[in-house]
Tab-separated table of C-alpha atoms in Angstrom:
chain	number	residue	atom	x	y	z
A	1	MET	CA	0.000	0.000	0.000
A	2	GLN	CA	2.824	2.383	0.856
A	3	LYS	CA	4.586	1.686	-2.443
A	4	LYS	CA	1.445	2.039	-4.546
A	5	TYR	CA	-0.077	5.005	-2.680
A	6	GLY	CA	2.985	6.990	-1.710
A	7	ILE	CA	3.592	10.733	-1.710
A	8	THR	CA	3.188	10.991	-5.514
A	9	ARG	CA	-0.316	9.523	-5.399
A	10	ILE	CA	-1.252	11.748	-2.444
A	11	ILE	CA	-0.085	14.870	-4.309
A	12	MET	CA	-2.048	13.772	-7.378
A	13	ASP	CA	-5.203	13.240	-5.300
A	14	ILE	CA	-4.808	16.656	-3.661
A	15	PHE	CA	-4.398	18.248	-7.103
A	16	ILE	CA	-7.590	16.538	-8.343
A	17	ILE	CA	-9.520	17.668	-5.254
A	18	VAL	CA	-8.327	21.280	-5.598
A	19	ALA	CA	-9.090	21.277	-9.346
A	20	LEU	CA	-12.633	19.980	-8.762
A	21	MET	CA	-13.231	22.559	-6.031
A	22	LEU	CA	-12.011	25.430	-8.229
A	23	PHE	CA	-13.802	24.266	-11.370
A	24	LEU	CA	-17.116	23.149	-9.845
A	25	LYS	CA	-17.055	25.531	-6.854
A	26	GLY	CA	-19.850	24.690	-4.354
A	27	THR	CA	-20.946	21.511	-6.098
A	28	GLY	CA	-17.379	20.186	-6.250
A	29	ALA	CA	-17.655	18.893	-2.695
A	30	ILE	CA	-20.542	16.653	-3.778
A	31	TYR	CA	-18.516	14.959	-6.521
A	32	ILE	CA	-15.471	14.623	-4.283
A	33	SER	CA	-17.483	13.158	-1.393
A	34	LEU	CA	-19.833	10.865	-3.303
A	35	LEU	CA	-17.658	9.763	-6.212
A	36	LEU	CA	-13.928	10.437	-5.830
A	37	ILE	CA	-13.508	9.265	-2.220
A	38	PRO	CA	-15.547	6.017	-2.536
A	39	VAL	CA	-13.794	5.091	-5.803
A	40	GLU	CA	-10.354	5.832	-4.322
A	41	ILE	CA	-11.005	3.607	-1.305
A	42	MET	CA	-12.472	0.814	-3.436
A	43	THR	CA	-9.366	0.988	-5.630
A	44	MET	CA	-7.137	0.594	-2.577
A	45	ILE	CA	-9.028	-2.493	-1.395
A	46	ILE	CA	-8.909	-4.014	-4.885
A	47	SER	CA	-5.157	-3.299	-4.985
A	48	LEU	CA	-4.752	-5.303	-1.774
A	49	THR	CA	-6.649	-8.177	-3.386
A	50	THR	CA	-4.388	-7.940	-6.439
A	51	CYS	CA	-1.327	-8.281	-4.188
A	52	ASP	CA	-2.931	-11.243	-2.423
A	53	GLU	CA	-3.426	-13.023	-5.751
A	54	GLN	CA	0.033	-12.168	-7.142
A	55	TRP	CA	1.846	-13.319	-4.021
A	56	LYS	CA	-0.559	-16.232	-3.322
A	57	TRP	CA	-1.041	-14.774	0.136
A	58	GLY	CA	-4.205	-16.790	0.760
A	59	LYS	CA	-2.293	-20.090	0.730
A	60	TYR	CA	0.298	-18.741	3.155
A	61	VAL	CA	-2.012	-16.988	5.565
A	62	VAL	CA	-4.202	-20.049	6.180
A	63	ALA	CA	-1.051	-21.844	7.386
A	64	LEU	CA	-0.545	-19.253	10.109
A	65	PRO	CA	-1.919	-19.841	13.639
A	66	VAL	CA	-4.919	-17.537	13.096
A	67	SER	CA	-8.507	-18.374	12.275
A	68	LYS	CA	-10.108	-17.717	8.894
A	69	THR	CA	-12.548	-15.437	10.680
A	70	THR	CA	-9.667	-13.293	11.938
A	71	ILE	CA	-8.127	-13.166	8.444
A	72	VAL	CA	-11.335	-11.873	6.876
A	73	LYS	CA	-12.057	-9.588	9.812
A	74	SER	CA	-8.643	-7.939	9.440
A	75	ARG	CA	-9.423	-6.947	5.844
A	76	TYR	CA	-12.735	-5.443	6.945
A	77	ILE	CA	-10.979	-3.506	9.704
A	78	VAL	CA	-8.527	-2.113	7.122
A	79	ALA	CA	-11.488	-1.160	4.908
A	80	LEU	CA	-13.198	0.553	7.853
A	81	ILE	CA	-10.019	2.501	8.719
A	82	MET	CA	-9.743	3.668	5.109
A	83	THR	CA	-13.410	4.658	5.132
A	84	CYS	CA	-12.882	6.715	8.297
A	85	ILE	CA	-9.896	8.450	6.681
A	86	GLY	CA	-12.060	9.167	3.640
A	87	PHE	CA	-14.734	10.574	5.958
A	88	GLY	CA	-12.128	12.884	7.493
A	89	VAL	CA	-11.117	14.075	4.017
A	90	ALA	CA	-14.777	14.646	3.112
A	91	LEU	CA	-15.314	16.684	6.296
A	92	LEU	CA	-12.252	18.799	5.534
A	93	VAL	CA	-13.173	19.363	1.883
A	94	ASN	CA	-16.797	20.187	2.702
A	95	THR	CA	-15.820	22.596	5.487
A	96	ILE	CA	-13.348	24.434	3.238
A	97	THR	CA	-15.931	24.517	0.438
A	98	TYR	CA	-18.506	26.058	2.756
A	99	PHE	CA	-16.212	28.931	3.746
A	100	ILE	CA	-14.865	29.565	0.221
A	101	PHE	CA	-18.001	28.823	-1.829
A	102	PRO	CA	-20.953	29.133	0.607
A	103	GLN	CA	-23.503	28.011	-1.966
A	104	PHE	CA	-25.441	25.853	0.532
A	105	ALA	CA	-25.968	25.793	4.296
A	106	PHE	CA	-23.188	24.307	6.470
A	107	GLY	CA	-25.476	21.451	7.585
A	108	TYR	CA	-25.892	20.425	3.950
A	109	TYR	CA	-22.138	20.025	3.506
A	110	MET	CA	-21.906	18.011	6.715
A	111	PHE	CA	-24.709	15.776	5.474
A	112	ILE	CA	-22.823	15.199	2.216
A	113	ALA	CA	-19.722	14.198	4.213
A	114	CYS	CA	-21.792	11.684	6.209
A	115	ALA	CA	-23.344	10.434	2.966
A	116	SER	CA	-19.813	9.881	1.637
A	117	PHE	CA	-19.071	7.622	4.609
A	118	ALA	CA	-22.288	5.641	4.031
A	119	VAL	CA	-21.785	5.338	0.258
A	120	THR	CA	-18.212	4.109	0.746
A	121	LEU	CA	-19.348	1.443	3.207
A	122	VAL	CA	-22.128	0.319	0.865
A	123	PHE	CA	-19.720	0.084	-2.073
A	124	LEU	CA	-17.190	-1.904	-0.026
A	125	SER	CA	-19.985	-4.210	1.126
A	126	PHE	CA	-20.321	-5.344	-2.491
A	127	VAL	CA	-16.661	-5.201	-3.542
A	128	LEU	CA	-15.188	-7.273	-0.691
A	129	PRO	CA	-17.394	-10.392	-1.120
A	130	SER	CA	-16.879	-10.270	-4.892
A	131	ASN	CA	-13.103	-10.211	-4.307
A	132	TYR	CA	-13.310	-13.202	-1.998
A	133	SER	CA	-15.637	-15.170	-4.277
A	134	LEU	CA	-14.354	-14.546	-7.812
A	135	GLY	CA	-11.129	-12.585	-7.380
A	136	VAL	CA	-9.861	-9.138	-8.251
A	137	ASN	CA	-11.498	-8.984	-11.708
A	138	ALA	CA	-14.909	-9.410	-10.114
A	139	GLY	CA	-14.044	-6.587	-7.733
A	140	PHE	CA	-13.263	-4.276	-10.669
A	141	ALA	CA	-16.506	-5.270	-12.413
A	142	VAL	CA	-18.535	-4.561	-9.280
A	143	MET	CA	-16.782	-1.220	-8.775
A	144	PHE	CA	-17.543	-0.052	-12.327
A	145	THR	CA	-21.143	-1.226	-12.007
A	146	LEU	CA	-21.599	0.697	-8.746
A	147	VAL	CA	-20.051	3.843	-10.249
A	148	ILE	CA	-22.390	3.623	-13.250
A	149	ILE	CA	-25.388	3.235	-10.927
A	150	LEU	CA	-24.243	6.254	-8.906
A	151	VAL	CA	-23.818	8.372	-12.057
A	152	VAL	CA	-27.245	7.318	-13.327
A	153	LEU	CA	-28.792	8.303	-9.989
A	154	ALA	CA	-27.015	11.667	-10.144
A	155	VAL	CA	-28.270	12.316	-13.692
A	156	TRP	CA	-31.786	11.238	-12.767
A	157	THR	CA	-31.707	13.533	-9.741
A	158	ASN	CA	-30.705	16.494	-11.904
A	159	VAL	CA	-33.357	15.693	-14.504
A	160	THR	CA	-36.056	15.481	-11.813
A	161	ASN	CA	-34.955	18.742	-10.146
A	162	ASN	CA	-33.005	17.116	-7.278
A	163	SER	CA	-35.931	14.915	-6.277
A	164	ILE	CA	-33.807	12.574	-4.153
A	165	LEU	CA	-32.256	15.439	-2.191
A	166	TRP	CA	-35.633	17.088	-1.635
A	167	PHE	CA	-37.087	13.783	-0.402
A	168	VAL	CA	-34.222	13.497	2.086
A	169	VAL	CA	-34.774	17.094	3.230
A	170	ASP	CA	-38.534	16.619	3.625
A	171	ASN	CA	-38.142	13.260	5.413
A	172	PHE	CA	-34.777	13.747	7.079
A	173	GLU	CA	-35.209	11.592	10.205
A	174	LEU	CA	-36.868	8.770	8.251
A	175	SER	CA	-34.194	8.880	5.540
A	176	ILE	CA	-31.346	8.791	8.064
A	177	GLY	CA	-32.956	5.880	9.925
A	178	ILE	CA	-33.510	3.867	6.741
A	179	ALA	CA	-29.980	4.610	5.493
A	180	PHE	CA	-28.446	3.564	8.834
A	181	ILE	CA	-30.319	0.249	8.865
A	182	ILE	CA	-29.441	-0.492	5.220
A	183	VAL	CA	-25.737	0.301	5.675
A	184	ILE	CA	-25.415	-1.817	8.838
A	185	ALA	CA	-27.347	-4.724	7.281
A	186	LEU	CA	-25.266	-4.635	4.087
A	187	ALA	CA	-21.959	-4.419	5.971
A	188	PHE	CA	-22.833	-7.336	8.259
A	189	SER	CA	-24.165	-9.462	5.369
A	190	SER	CA	-21.036	-8.624	3.370
A	191	TYR	CA	-18.789	-9.807	6.207
A	192	LEU	CA	-20.692	-13.088	6.556
A	193	LEU	CA	-20.518	-13.701	2.795
A	194	SER	CA	-16.804	-12.933	2.620
A	195	LYS	CA	-16.096	-15.268	5.528
A	196	ALA	CA	-18.115	-18.030	3.862
A	197	PHE	CA	-16.347	-17.543	0.505
A	198	PHE	CA	-12.880	-17.495	2.078
A	199	THR	CA	-13.591	-20.557	4.237
A	200	ARG	CA	-14.930	-22.503	1.237
A	201	LYS	CA	-11.926	-21.544	-0.883
A	202	TYR	CA	-9.294	-22.615	1.668
A	203	ASN	CA	-11.157	-25.351	3.506
């Protein structure tokens, strides 16, 4: 991870974030939070899977004195740490955007940062089991599919005059409750599936 995502990659990501903020102004935070950050974190997780396959890590790790549950759990902990880092970046970007381009209320930008955290977790909930079941290529396919779905939702929202956002605003407590339940259920189901796939593969 350090070799692949070193200082050069960090500088490149910062440049992309700054460029999006300058070019898109107030709406740049939305694209950074809901598209750039989730895709970046998914790419990191898929890169780890690529290394696992290249170095045949799965065959070695099952020989170590740790359970298969612990092996899978460690990958999910890494994914959660990355998601939290992404959430921190989203908070920073959205806060800066609010003070430089105060197009929306501060609470809106904070909501977008929280939505970034939820979207990233949902995406990882699909990518991780696909990696464990069919390998890194399946992870890439799932990632591209999820990105396409997200873009389609964004286009549909714009066409329908931000209908999704207005529904969330009008039913804020209900929307947050439903989103929380869905994210937790998907994450837990994803972990169980990944554990089952890994156990079956190296049983």
